[in-house]
Amino acid sequence: MKIKRKRPALFPNHGNDKVALVIPVKPHQVKLGANFKVGNPANAAYLFLWNSLKQKINYLHKSDLPSNHMVDQVVTITGILKRKNNTYTAILERKDKNEFYKGLQKIYADIDNAVVARELISL
């Protein structure tokens, strides 16, 4: 006589999923002179404020810019670059024209993804 064994349900709630919550994002404009406020990093480091941050940091000490130098800074878009895949990268500078961190005048950001990740907050 064979005993019929039950298989475990791998995804017990499959099909009963609720619609994912939509995070409201303030509409933003990617144009020269638009102002943003730098928010907290989405992860341990900024994901969408890149390239310029990693080049200026001394690799012997830390691999990422300390977030306390960036949080709550008001930045303006001073340039817009169009990439090959039809996305836009914005060049950001501080509104008060000071440096972000030890000779770092400009940072580059993927505005659309940074706004959704709340790394940049539209003003």
Short mmCIF file of N, CA and C in Angstrom, two decimals, residues 28-84:
data_model
loop_
_atom_site.label_atom_id
_atom_site.label_comp_id
_atom_site.label_asym_id
_atom_site.label_seq_id
_atom_site.Cartn_x
_atom_site.Cartn_y
_atom_site.Cartn_z
N HIS A 28 8.63 66.24 -11.70
CA HIS A 28 9.86 67.00 -11.80
C HIS A 28 10.14 67.33 -13.26
N GLN A 29 10.89 68.38 -13.46
CA GLN A 29 11.26 68.78 -14.81
C GLN A 29 12.77 68.67 -14.93
N VAL A 30 13.20 68.06 -16.03
CA VAL A 30 14.62 67.99 -16.30
C VAL A 30 14.93 69.12 -17.27
N LYS A 31 15.26 70.27 -16.71
CA LYS A 31 15.63 71.42 -17.52
C LYS A 31 16.72 72.19 -16.78
N LEU A 32 17.43 73.02 -17.49
CA LEU A 32 18.50 73.78 -16.87
C LEU A 32 17.93 74.71 -15.80
N GLY A 33 18.59 74.74 -14.66
CA GLY A 33 18.17 75.60 -13.57
C GLY A 33 17.16 74.98 -12.62
N ALA A 34 16.72 73.76 -12.86
CA ALA A 34 15.78 73.09 -11.94
C ALA A 34 16.48 72.76 -10.64
N ASN A 35 15.79 72.93 -9.53
CA ASN A 35 16.37 72.72 -8.20
C ASN A 35 15.90 71.40 -7.61
N PHE A 36 16.82 70.72 -6.94
CA PHE A 36 16.54 69.48 -6.24
C PHE A 36 17.24 69.52 -4.89
N LYS A 37 16.74 68.71 -3.96
CA LYS A 37 17.39 68.54 -2.66
C LYS A 37 17.89 67.11 -2.60
N VAL A 38 19.10 66.92 -2.16
CA VAL A 38 19.69 65.58 -2.09
C VAL A 38 19.14 64.88 -0.86
N GLY A 39 18.58 63.70 -1.05
CA GLY A 39 18.01 62.92 0.05
C GLY A 39 18.99 61.88 0.54
N ASN A 40 18.49 60.96 1.33
CA ASN A 40 19.31 59.87 1.85
C ASN A 40 19.60 58.86 0.75
N PRO A 41 20.70 58.14 0.85
CA PRO A 41 21.01 57.12 -0.16
C PRO A 41 19.96 56.01 -0.16
N ALA A 42 19.68 55.47 -1.34
CA ALA A 42 18.72 54.38 -1.44
C ALA A 42 19.28 53.10 -0.84
N ASN A 43 20.56 52.94 -0.87
CA ASN A 43 21.22 51.77 -0.31
C ASN A 43 22.28 52.27 0.66
N ALA A 44 23.33 51.54 0.86
CA ALA A 44 24.42 52.05 1.71
C ALA A 44 25.15 53.19 1.02
N ALA A 45 25.08 53.22 -0.31
CA ALA A 45 25.70 54.28 -1.09
C ALA A 45 24.68 54.78 -2.11
N TYR A 46 24.94 55.93 -2.69
CA TYR A 46 24.05 56.47 -3.71
C TYR A 46 24.14 55.61 -4.97
N LEU A 47 23.00 55.20 -5.49
CA LEU A 47 22.96 54.36 -6.68
C LEU A 47 22.90 55.17 -7.96
N PHE A 48 22.25 56.33 -7.93
CA PHE A 48 22.02 57.08 -9.16
C PHE A 48 22.77 58.40 -9.19
N LEU A 49 23.57 58.70 -8.19
CA LEU A 49 24.51 59.81 -8.22
C LEU A 49 25.88 59.15 -8.31
N TRP A 50 26.45 59.09 -9.48
CA TRP A 50 27.57 58.20 -9.68
C TRP A 50 28.68 58.84 -10.48
N ASN A 51 29.63 58.04 -10.89
CA ASN A 51 30.84 58.35 -11.64
C ASN A 51 31.70 59.40 -10.96
N SER A 52 31.21 60.60 -10.82
CA SER A 52 32.03 61.65 -10.25
C SER A 52 32.32 61.40 -8.78
N LEU A 53 31.44 60.70 -8.09
CA LEU A 53 31.68 60.44 -6.67
C LEU A 53 32.81 59.44 -6.47
N LYS A 54 32.85 58.40 -7.28
CA LYS A 54 33.83 57.34 -7.07
C LYS A 54 35.23 57.75 -7.52
N GLN A 55 35.35 58.68 -8.46
CA GLN A 55 36.66 59.08 -8.95
C GLN A 55 37.40 59.94 -7.94
N LYS A 56 36.72 60.74 -7.17
CA LYS A 56 37.36 61.69 -6.28
C LYS A 56 37.70 61.13 -4.91
N ILE A 57 37.16 59.99 -4.56
CA ILE A 57 37.39 59.45 -3.22
C ILE A 57 38.72 58.69 -3.20
N ASN A 58 39.47 58.84 -2.14
CA ASN A 58 40.73 58.13 -1.98
C ASN A 58 40.40 56.67 -1.69
N TYR A 59 40.83 55.78 -2.55
CA TYR A 59 40.46 54.37 -2.41
C TYR A 59 41.15 53.69 -1.22
N LEU A 60 42.17 54.30 -0.66
CA LEU A 60 42.81 53.68 0.49
C LEU A 60 41.99 53.84 1.76
N HIS A 61 41.15 54.87 1.82
CA HIS A 61 40.39 55.14 3.03
C HIS A 61 38.97 54.60 2.95
N LYS A 62 38.18 55.13 2.03
CA LYS A 62 36.79 54.71 1.90
C LYS A 62 36.43 54.60 0.44
N SER A 63 35.51 53.73 0.12
CA SER A 63 35.13 53.54 -1.27
C SER A 63 33.97 54.44 -1.68
N ASP A 64 33.26 55.00 -0.75
CA ASP A 64 32.11 55.83 -1.08
C ASP A 64 32.19 57.15 -0.32
N LEU A 65 31.53 58.15 -0.89
CA LEU A 65 31.47 59.46 -0.26
C LEU A 65 30.59 59.36 0.99
N PRO A 66 31.02 59.90 2.10
CA PRO A 66 30.16 59.88 3.28
C PRO A 66 28.85 60.63 3.00
N SER A 67 27.74 60.01 3.34
CA SER A 67 26.45 60.59 2.98
C SER A 67 26.16 61.89 3.72
N ASN A 68 26.84 62.14 4.85
CA ASN A 68 26.56 63.37 5.58
C ASN A 68 27.06 64.61 4.84
N HIS A 69 27.92 64.43 3.84
CA HIS A 69 28.37 65.55 3.02
C HIS A 69 27.36 65.90 1.94
N MET A 70 26.43 65.00 1.67
CA MET A 70 25.50 65.18 0.55
C MET A 70 24.06 65.45 1.00
N VAL A 71 23.62 64.87 2.09
CA VAL A 71 22.22 64.93 2.49
C VAL A 71 21.81 66.38 2.77
N ASP A 72 20.63 66.75 2.30
CA ASP A 72 20.01 68.06 2.48
C ASP A 72 20.71 69.20 1.75
N GLN A 73 21.56 68.90 0.77
CA GLN A 73 22.15 69.94 -0.05
C GLN A 73 21.17 70.29 -1.17
N VAL A 74 21.04 71.58 -1.47
CA VAL A 74 20.20 72.02 -2.58
C VAL A 74 21.09 72.13 -3.81
N VAL A 75 20.71 71.42 -4.87
CA VAL A 75 21.50 71.39 -6.10
C VAL A 75 20.67 71.90 -7.27
N THR A 76 21.36 72.40 -8.30
CA THR A 76 20.69 72.85 -9.52
C THR A 76 21.28 72.12 -10.71
N ILE A 77 20.49 71.96 -11.74
CA ILE A 77 20.95 71.32 -12.96
C ILE A 77 21.68 72.37 -13.80
N THR A 78 22.96 72.12 -14.08
CA THR A 78 23.74 73.06 -14.88
C THR A 78 24.02 72.52 -16.27
N GLY A 79 23.72 71.27 -16.53
CA GLY A 79 23.92 70.69 -17.84
C GLY A 79 23.15 69.40 -17.98
N ILE A 80 22.82 69.05 -19.22
CA ILE A 80 22.08 67.81 -19.50
C ILE A 80 22.80 67.08 -20.62
N LEU A 81 23.10 65.80 -20.41
CA LEU A 81 23.75 64.97 -21.40
C LEU A 81 22.78 63.90 -21.88
N LYS A 82 22.70 63.71 -23.20
CA LYS A 82 21.86 62.64 -23.74
C LYS A 82 22.75 61.46 -24.05
N ARG A 83 22.37 60.29 -23.56
CA ARG A 83 23.17 59.09 -23.74
C ARG A 83 22.68 58.32 -24.95
N LYS A 84 23.42 57.30 -25.34
CA LYS A 84 23.09 56.50 -26.52
C LYS A 84 21.76 55.78 -26.40
#
